[in-house]
């Protein structure tokens, strides 16, 4: 498992919670189903409809920002 880099793979929000970036999720390879803020997979595995509605659809072109 690779070491995560703050600012690239995650950041801390105002409440000091860890928030994973789209880069992290793309490296992970699939939607985890938790309704993550920066999910680049359009929250395709989120089962809870309330959570799904609260999630922003984010399908962005960020492939150029991915680093191995």
mmCIF file of N, CA and C in Angstrom:
data_model
loop_
_atom_site.group_PDB
_atom_site.id
_atom_site.type_symbol
_atom_site.label_atom_id
_atom_site.label_comp_id
_atom_site.label_asym_id
_atom_site.label_seq_id
_atom_site.Cartn_x
_atom_site.Cartn_y
_atom_site.Cartn_z
ATOM 1 N N UNK A 1 0.849 -1.185 0.000
ATOM 2 C CA UNK A 1 0.000 0.000 0.000
ATOM 3 C C UNK A 1 0.887 1.238 0.000
ATOM 4 N N UNK A 2 0.545 2.205 -0.842
ATOM 5 C CA UNK A 2 1.375 3.404 -0.939
ATOM 6 C C UNK A 2 1.026 4.409 0.157
ATOM 7 N N UNK A 3 1.975 5.251 0.471
ATOM 8 C CA UNK A 3 1.775 6.304 1.466
ATOM 9 C C UNK A 3 0.948 7.426 0.846
ATOM 10 N N UNK A 4 -0.041 7.920 1.590
ATOM 11 C CA UNK A 4 -0.887 9.004 1.101
ATOM 12 C C UNK A 4 -0.224 10.348 1.349
ATOM 13 N N UNK A 5 -0.461 11.271 0.433
ATOM 14 C CA UNK A 5 0.134 12.598 0.507
ATOM 15 C C UNK A 5 -0.955 13.631 0.763
ATOM 16 N N UNK A 6 -0.777 14.396 1.835
ATOM 17 C CA UNK A 6 -1.746 15.456 2.139
ATOM 18 C C UNK A 6 -1.724 16.486 1.021
ATOM 19 N N UNK A 7 -2.901 16.927 0.597
ATOM 20 C CA UNK A 7 -3.020 17.900 -0.480
ATOM 21 C C UNK A 7 -3.191 17.242 -1.834
ATOM 22 N N UNK A 8 -2.686 16.047 -1.990
ATOM 23 C CA UNK A 8 -2.812 15.319 -3.248
ATOM 24 C C UNK A 8 -3.861 14.213 -3.117
ATOM 25 N N UNK A 9 -3.784 13.439 -2.058
ATOM 26 C CA UNK A 9 -4.692 12.320 -1.841
ATOM 27 C C UNK A 9 -5.800 12.645 -0.847
ATOM 28 N N UNK A 10 -5.558 13.598 0.024
ATOM 29 C CA UNK A 10 -6.553 13.962 1.040
ATOM 30 C C UNK A 10 -6.254 15.351 1.565
ATOM 31 N N UNK A 11 -7.232 15.912 2.265
ATOM 32 C CA UNK A 11 -7.041 17.166 2.995
ATOM 33 C C UNK A 11 -7.923 17.105 4.233
ATOM 34 N N UNK A 12 -7.731 18.055 5.119
ATOM 35 C CA UNK A 12 -8.561 18.152 6.323
ATOM 36 C C UNK A 12 -9.584 19.261 6.118
ATOM 37 N N UNK A 13 -10.849 18.972 6.404
ATOM 38 C CA UNK A 13 -11.871 20.012 6.294
ATOM 39 C C UNK A 13 -11.879 20.873 7.555
ATOM 40 N N UNK A 14 -12.854 21.774 7.639
ATOM 41 C CA UNK A 14 -12.918 22.707 8.767
ATOM 42 C C UNK A 14 -13.054 22.004 10.112
ATOM 43 N N UNK A 15 -13.686 20.830 10.109
ATOM 44 C CA UNK A 15 -13.862 20.072 11.349
ATOM 45 C C UNK A 15 -12.689 19.120 11.610
ATOM 46 N N UNK A 16 -11.652 19.238 10.821
ATOM 47 C CA UNK A 16 -10.437 18.406 10.921
ATOM 48 C C UNK A 16 -10.698 16.938 10.581
ATOM 49 N N UNK A 17 -11.715 16.684 9.756
ATOM 50 C CA UNK A 17 -11.954 15.341 9.246
ATOM 51 C C UNK A 17 -11.133 15.144 7.981
ATOM 52 N N UNK A 18 -10.716 13.926 7.728
ATOM 53 C CA UNK A 18 -9.983 13.614 6.502
ATOM 54 C C UNK A 18 -10.983 13.515 5.356
ATOM 55 N N UNK A 19 -10.688 14.207 4.246
ATOM 56 C CA UNK A 19 -11.513 14.155 3.042
ATOM 57 C C UNK A 19 -10.617 13.690 1.903
ATOM 58 N N UNK A 20 -10.984 12.568 1.281
ATOM 59 C CA UNK A 20 -10.184 12.047 0.177
ATOM 60 C C UNK A 20 -10.490 12.807 -1.103
ATOM 61 N N UNK A 21 -9.456 13.031 -1.914
ATOM 62 C CA UNK A 21 -9.597 13.767 -3.162
ATOM 63 C C UNK A 21 -10.025 12.835 -4.289
ATOM 64 N N UNK A 22 -10.426 13.429 -5.412
ATOM 65 C CA UNK A 22 -10.769 12.637 -6.590
ATOM 66 C C UNK A 22 -9.561 11.842 -7.062
ATOM 67 N N UNK A 23 -8.375 12.412 -6.945
ATOM 68 C CA UNK A 23 -7.159 11.693 -7.326
ATOM 69 C C UNK A 23 -7.039 10.388 -6.535
ATOM 70 N N UNK A 24 -7.278 10.454 -5.235
ATOM 71 C CA UNK A 24 -7.225 9.255 -4.400
ATOM 72 C C UNK A 24 -8.235 8.218 -4.885
ATOM 73 N N UNK A 25 -9.462 8.665 -5.131
ATOM 74 C CA UNK A 25 -10.509 7.738 -5.554
ATOM 75 C C UNK A 25 -10.188 7.109 -6.905
ATOM 76 N N UNK A 26 -9.646 7.887 -7.817
ATOM 77 C CA UNK A 26 -9.278 7.323 -9.111
ATOM 78 C C UNK A 26 -8.176 6.286 -8.961
ATOM 79 N N UNK A 27 -7.226 6.544 -8.071
ATOM 80 C CA UNK A 27 -6.180 5.559 -7.812
ATOM 81 C C UNK A 27 -6.775 4.310 -7.170
ATOM 82 N N UNK A 28 -7.790 4.478 -6.356
ATOM 83 C CA UNK A 28 -8.464 3.355 -5.708
ATOM 84 C C UNK A 28 -9.152 2.486 -6.754
ATOM 85 N N UNK A 29 -9.785 3.136 -7.749
ATOM 86 C CA UNK A 29 -10.308 2.408 -8.883
ATOM 87 C C UNK A 29 -11.799 2.165 -8.957
ATOM 88 N N UNK A 30 -12.543 2.440 -7.878
ATOM 89 C CA UNK A 30 -13.990 2.230 -7.934
ATOM 90 C C UNK A 30 -14.673 3.012 -6.809
ATOM 91 N N UNK A 31 -15.982 3.164 -6.972
ATOM 92 C CA UNK A 31 -16.788 3.834 -5.947
ATOM 93 C C UNK A 31 -16.921 2.918 -4.740
ATOM 94 N N UNK A 32 -16.671 3.457 -3.540
ATOM 95 C CA UNK A 32 -16.756 2.652 -2.316
ATOM 96 C C UNK A 32 -18.175 2.591 -1.768
ATOM 97 N N UNK A 33 -19.066 3.452 -2.257
ATOM 98 C CA UNK A 33 -20.459 3.422 -1.821
ATOM 99 C C UNK A 33 -20.768 4.265 -0.603
ATOM 100 N N UNK A 34 -19.801 5.056 -0.130
ATOM 101 C CA UNK A 34 -20.005 5.853 1.078
ATOM 102 C C UNK A 34 -20.482 7.281 0.810
ATOM 103 N N UNK A 35 -20.664 7.655 -0.435
ATOM 104 C CA UNK A 35 -21.133 8.999 -0.752
ATOM 105 C C UNK A 35 -20.059 10.054 -0.579
ATOM 106 N N UNK A 36 -18.844 9.731 -0.929
ATOM 107 C CA UNK A 36 -17.706 10.648 -0.748
ATOM 108 C C UNK A 36 -17.876 11.934 -1.547
ATOM 109 N N UNK A 37 -17.426 13.027 -0.971
ATOM 110 C CA UNK A 37 -17.565 14.352 -1.558
ATOM 111 C C UNK A 37 -16.957 14.447 -2.951
ATOM 112 N N UNK A 38 -15.808 13.844 -3.170
ATOM 113 C CA UNK A 38 -15.095 13.996 -4.436
ATOM 114 C C UNK A 38 -15.128 12.740 -5.302
ATOM 115 N N UNK A 39 -16.162 11.948 -5.184
ATOM 116 C CA UNK A 39 -16.262 10.698 -5.952
ATOM 117 C C UNK A 39 -16.308 10.994 -7.454
ATOM 118 N N UNK A 40 -15.322 10.501 -8.218
ATOM 119 C CA UNK A 40 -15.335 10.719 -9.665
ATOM 120 C C UNK A 40 -16.158 9.662 -10.409
ATOM 121 N N UNK A 41 -16.787 8.756 -9.665
ATOM 122 C CA UNK A 41 -17.555 7.667 -10.263
ATOM 123 C C UNK A 41 -19.064 7.896 -10.170
ATOM 124 N N UNK A 42 -19.460 9.134 -9.942
ATOM 125 C CA UNK A 42 -20.864 9.535 -9.876
ATOM 126 C C UNK A 42 -21.642 8.764 -8.814
ATOM 127 N N UNK A 43 -20.940 8.381 -7.745
ATOM 128 C CA UNK A 43 -21.574 7.705 -6.613
ATOM 129 C C UNK A 43 -22.373 6.480 -7.049
ATOM 130 N N UNK A 44 -21.837 5.737 -8.005
ATOM 131 C CA UNK A 44 -22.574 4.625 -8.616
ATOM 132 C C UNK A 44 -22.865 3.481 -7.651
ATOM 133 N N UNK A 45 -22.128 3.329 -6.553
ATOM 134 C CA UNK A 45 -22.376 2.240 -5.608
ATOM 135 C C UNK A 45 -23.080 2.681 -4.329
ATOM 136 N N UNK A 46 -23.517 3.938 -4.273
ATOM 137 C CA UNK A 46 -24.243 4.428 -3.096
ATOM 138 C C UNK A 46 -25.660 3.875 -3.161
ATOM 139 N N UNK A 47 -26.070 3.138 -2.137
ATOM 140 C CA UNK A 47 -27.393 2.514 -2.127
ATOM 141 C C UNK A 47 -28.457 3.390 -1.484
ATOM 142 N N UNK A 48 -28.080 4.199 -0.510
ATOM 143 C CA UNK A 48 -29.033 5.037 0.212
ATOM 144 C C UNK A 48 -29.429 6.225 -0.681
ATOM 145 N N UNK A 49 -30.701 6.291 -1.066
ATOM 146 C CA UNK A 49 -31.167 7.342 -1.974
ATOM 147 C C UNK A 49 -31.024 8.739 -1.368
ATOM 148 N N UNK A 50 -31.196 8.868 -0.061
ATOM 149 C CA UNK A 50 -31.036 10.180 0.589
ATOM 150 C C UNK A 50 -29.595 10.645 0.458
ATOM 151 N N UNK A 51 -28.659 9.748 0.734
ATOM 152 C CA UNK A 51 -27.242 10.094 0.594
ATOM 153 C C UNK A 51 -26.928 10.398 -0.861
ATOM 154 N N UNK A 52 -27.449 9.599 -1.773
ATOM 155 C CA UNK A 52 -27.184 9.783 -3.200
ATOM 156 C C UNK A 52 -27.649 11.161 -3.668
ATOM 157 N N UNK A 53 -28.826 11.611 -3.170
ATOM 158 C CA UNK A 53 -29.342 12.920 -3.564
ATOM 159 C C UNK A 53 -28.490 14.054 -3.000
ATOM 160 N N UNK A 54 -27.858 13.831 -1.861
ATOM 161 C CA UNK A 54 -27.027 14.860 -1.256
ATOM 162 C C UNK A 54 -25.654 14.951 -1.926
ATOM 163 N N UNK A 55 -25.258 13.887 -2.589
ATOM 164 C CA UNK A 55 -23.953 13.858 -3.253
ATOM 165 C C UNK A 55 -24.019 14.658 -4.548
ATOM 166 N N UNK A 56 -22.956 15.374 -4.793
ATOM 167 C CA UNK A 56 -22.871 16.107 -6.040
ATOM 168 C C UNK A 56 -22.363 15.171 -7.123
ATOM 169 N N UNK A 57 -23.015 15.120 -8.289
ATOM 170 C CA UNK A 57 -22.421 14.349 -9.366
ATOM 171 C C UNK A 57 -21.176 15.091 -9.849
ATOM 172 N N UNK A 58 -20.055 14.437 -9.840
ATOM 173 C CA UNK A 58 -18.795 15.129 -10.095
ATOM 174 C C UNK A 58 -18.049 14.695 -11.333
ATOM 175 N N UNK A 59 -18.595 13.905 -12.183
ATOM 176 C CA UNK A 59 -17.828 13.372 -13.300
ATOM 177 C C UNK A 59 -17.070 14.490 -14.016
ATOM 178 N N UNK A 60 -15.848 14.703 -13.606
ATOM 179 C CA UNK A 60 -15.008 15.765 -14.131
ATOM 180 C C UNK A 60 -13.881 15.155 -14.948
ATOM 181 N N UNK A 61 -13.321 15.934 -15.803
ATOM 182 C CA UNK A 61 -12.147 15.483 -16.531
ATOM 183 C C UNK A 61 -10.937 15.816 -15.685
ATOM 184 N N UNK A 62 -10.483 14.827 -14.910
ATOM 185 C CA UNK A 62 -9.338 15.056 -14.033
ATOM 186 C C UNK A 62 -8.234 14.045 -14.275
ATOM 187 N N UNK A 63 -8.362 13.309 -15.386
ATOM 188 C CA UNK A 63 -7.349 12.306 -15.669
ATOM 189 C C UNK A 63 -5.946 12.901 -15.730
ATOM 190 N N UNK A 64 -5.838 14.131 -16.194
ATOM 191 C CA UNK A 64 -4.520 14.753 -16.301
ATOM 192 C C UNK A 64 -3.889 15.040 -14.941
ATOM 193 N N UNK A 65 -4.699 15.030 -13.866
ATOM 194 C CA UNK A 65 -4.194 15.292 -12.531
ATOM 195 C C UNK A 65 -3.757 14.030 -11.797
ATOM 196 N N UNK A 66 -3.964 12.864 -12.413
ATOM 197 C CA UNK A 66 -3.623 11.597 -11.770
ATOM 198 C C UNK A 66 -2.128 11.356 -11.899
ATOM 199 N N UNK A 67 -1.541 10.983 -10.797
ATOM 200 C CA UNK A 67 -0.119 10.622 -10.814
ATOM 201 C C UNK A 67 0.028 9.216 -10.299
ATOM 202 N N UNK A 68 0.946 8.451 -10.881
ATOM 203 C CA UNK A 68 1.114 7.063 -10.443
ATOM 204 C C UNK A 68 1.623 6.934 -9.034
#
